[in-house]
Amino acid sequence: MSIKSFDENDLQIPKQRRSEQFRRVNAKVADVSERLRVLASDLGPGSRLPTIRELCSLLNTSSATLTTALDLLENEQIFYRKARHGIFVSDILLKRSIHIVFNISLIASNAASPFWSLLWGKLAQIVEQRAKVENEYTSFHFLSRPLGPHQLPDELITLLNAPTVDGCLIIGFNSHSDDHVPLLPKPHVVFAGGGDWMVKHDVIMSARLAADVMVRKNCQRIGYWSAAAEDIDSEFDQAHFFNQALQQQHLPVDHSLFRYIPQVSIPMHRTLSLQERGYLLAKEVFGSPQGERPDGIYITDDLVADGHWWRLKNWEYTLVKMFSLFLSRMPIRRSSSGVPGI
């Protein structure tokens, strides 16, 4: 038997019904979740909730809807379960809830800068110190995504937008969609990604600080070494600002000492790491006659600097490597939640 004809509504109507049922279920869960939050606040941290049967009667809901709501709130750390004892209000209910999202590919990659491991260690230290003196609780979320900022995963966006979350620090992800729509109305700060409020490297200030050091060290042959090619005339490149800073300090500028490290491949189809390329560049430059060597170097990449250091550690020279962090606001629309409070 074959179907020769059918009414298109025979397919569409069941779909619509399922969609409407799904929306109704979600609305019920949201309503029960909100009422459970109020109950948790009324009972206070450490208190035990009534039994499932009593809660169903109190909230006038089914056990299935109640269980779904409780699971969601347990994930938000509002409740916790103790086997054979019941469900309890979390002790952290009255504490500020701060969430830190960290893209661990920044640490795990073979080309990872040691900066990210140092940053993670410093964050863990600060969180531990603040936990002793501040009324706050910090949750860490570690995700691995390829290098380069990515939009936060949907499930994490839902979690971070929960009413119990007071603020977020996001490292290695964007808090906007690809078309720059804000995803987090909660107060948040982004580093190594895009968002309304970001911690960024101020290249102009770095260039000025580097030039100041060159003056104090009385450097006359000043080098600038970067991992990628840059244009001195481009206002988007750090070399441009360093060149300006040297001129403002009336220091001699020799653009032949501005070096960029190209990618180099070796047999077995492996590209040299930045450390290896930095090592080779140092070997080339400091293998030249004394009069052609720089006596001051501004290196903009810590991995390149690491390679230089291993080659030059037994020689006397001035190595300048500075980074300055500043809070800057992107010229894009921001949620109406106000100035972030973290």
Coordinates of N, CA and C in Angstrom, one line a residue, residues 36 48-49 52 55 63-75 77-90:
L36 N 10.3 28.0 43.9 CA 11.3 27.3 44.7 C 12.4 28.2 45.1
R48 N 16.1 22.1 55.3 CA 15.6 21.0 54.5 C 14.3 21.4 53.9
L49 N 14.1 21.0 52.6 CA 12.8 21.2 52.0 C 11.8 20.2 52.4
I52 N 8.9 15.5 48.4 CA 8.5 15.7 47.1 C 6.9 15.8 47.0
L55 N 5.8 19.1 48.5 CA 6.1 20.2 47.5 C 5.1 20.2 46.4
S63 N 4.9 15.8 39.9 CA 6.2 15.4 40.3 C 7.2 15.5 39.2
A64 N 6.8 15.3 37.9 CA 7.7 15.4 36.8 C 8.2 16.8 36.7
T65 N 7.3 17.8 36.7 CA 7.7 19.2 36.6 C 8.5 19.6 37.8
L66 N 8.2 19.2 39.0 CA 8.9 19.5 40.2 C 10.4 19.0 40.1
T67 N 10.5 17.7 39.7 CA 11.8 17.1 39.6 C 12.7 17.9 38.6
T68 N 12.1 18.3 37.4 CA 12.9 19.0 36.4 C 13.3 20.4 37.0
A69 N 12.5 21.0 37.7 CA 12.8 22.3 38.3 C 13.9 22.2 39.4
L70 N 13.8 21.1 40.2 CA 14.8 20.9 41.2 C 16.1 20.6 40.6
D71 N 16.1 19.8 39.5 CA 17.4 19.5 38.9 C 18.1 20.7 38.3
L72 N 17.3 21.6 37.8 CA 17.8 22.9 37.2 C 18.4 23.7 38.4
L73 N 17.7 23.8 39.5 CA 18.2 24.6 40.6 C 19.3 24.0 41.3
E74 N 19.4 22.7 41.3 CA 20.6 22.0 41.9 C 21.8 22.3 41.0
N75 N 21.6 22.4 39.7 CA 22.7 22.7 38.8 C 23.2 24.2 39.1
Q77 N 23.2 25.4 42.0 CA 23.7 25.3 43.4 C 22.9 26.0 44.4
I78 N 21.6 26.1 44.1 CA 20.6 26.6 45.1 C 20.2 25.5 46.1
F79 N 20.1 24.3 45.6 CA 19.8 23.1 46.4 C 20.9 22.1 46.3
Y80 N 20.9 21.2 47.3 CA 21.8 20.0 47.1 C 21.0 18.8 47.8
R81 N 21.3 17.6 47.3 CA 20.6 16.4 47.8 C 21.6 15.6 48.7
K82 N 21.0 15.1 49.8 CA 21.8 14.1 50.6 C 21.0 12.8 50.7
A83 N 21.7 11.8 50.3 CA 21.0 10.5 50.2 C 20.3 10.1 51.5
R84 N 19.1 9.7 51.4 CA 18.2 9.3 52.5 C 17.9 10.4 53.5
H85 N 18.3 11.6 53.2 CA 18.1 12.7 54.2 C 17.2 13.8 53.6
G86 N 17.2 13.9 52.2 CA 16.3 14.9 51.6 C 17.1 15.9 50.8
I87 N 16.4 17.0 50.5 CA 16.9 18.1 49.7 C 17.1 19.3 50.6
F88 N 18.2 20.0 50.5 CA 18.6 21.1 51.4 C 18.9 22.4 50.6
V89 N 18.7 23.5 51.3 CA 19.1 24.8 50.7 C 20.6 25.0 50.8
S90 N 21.2 25.4 49.7 CA 22.7 25.5 49.7 C 23.2 26.6 50.7

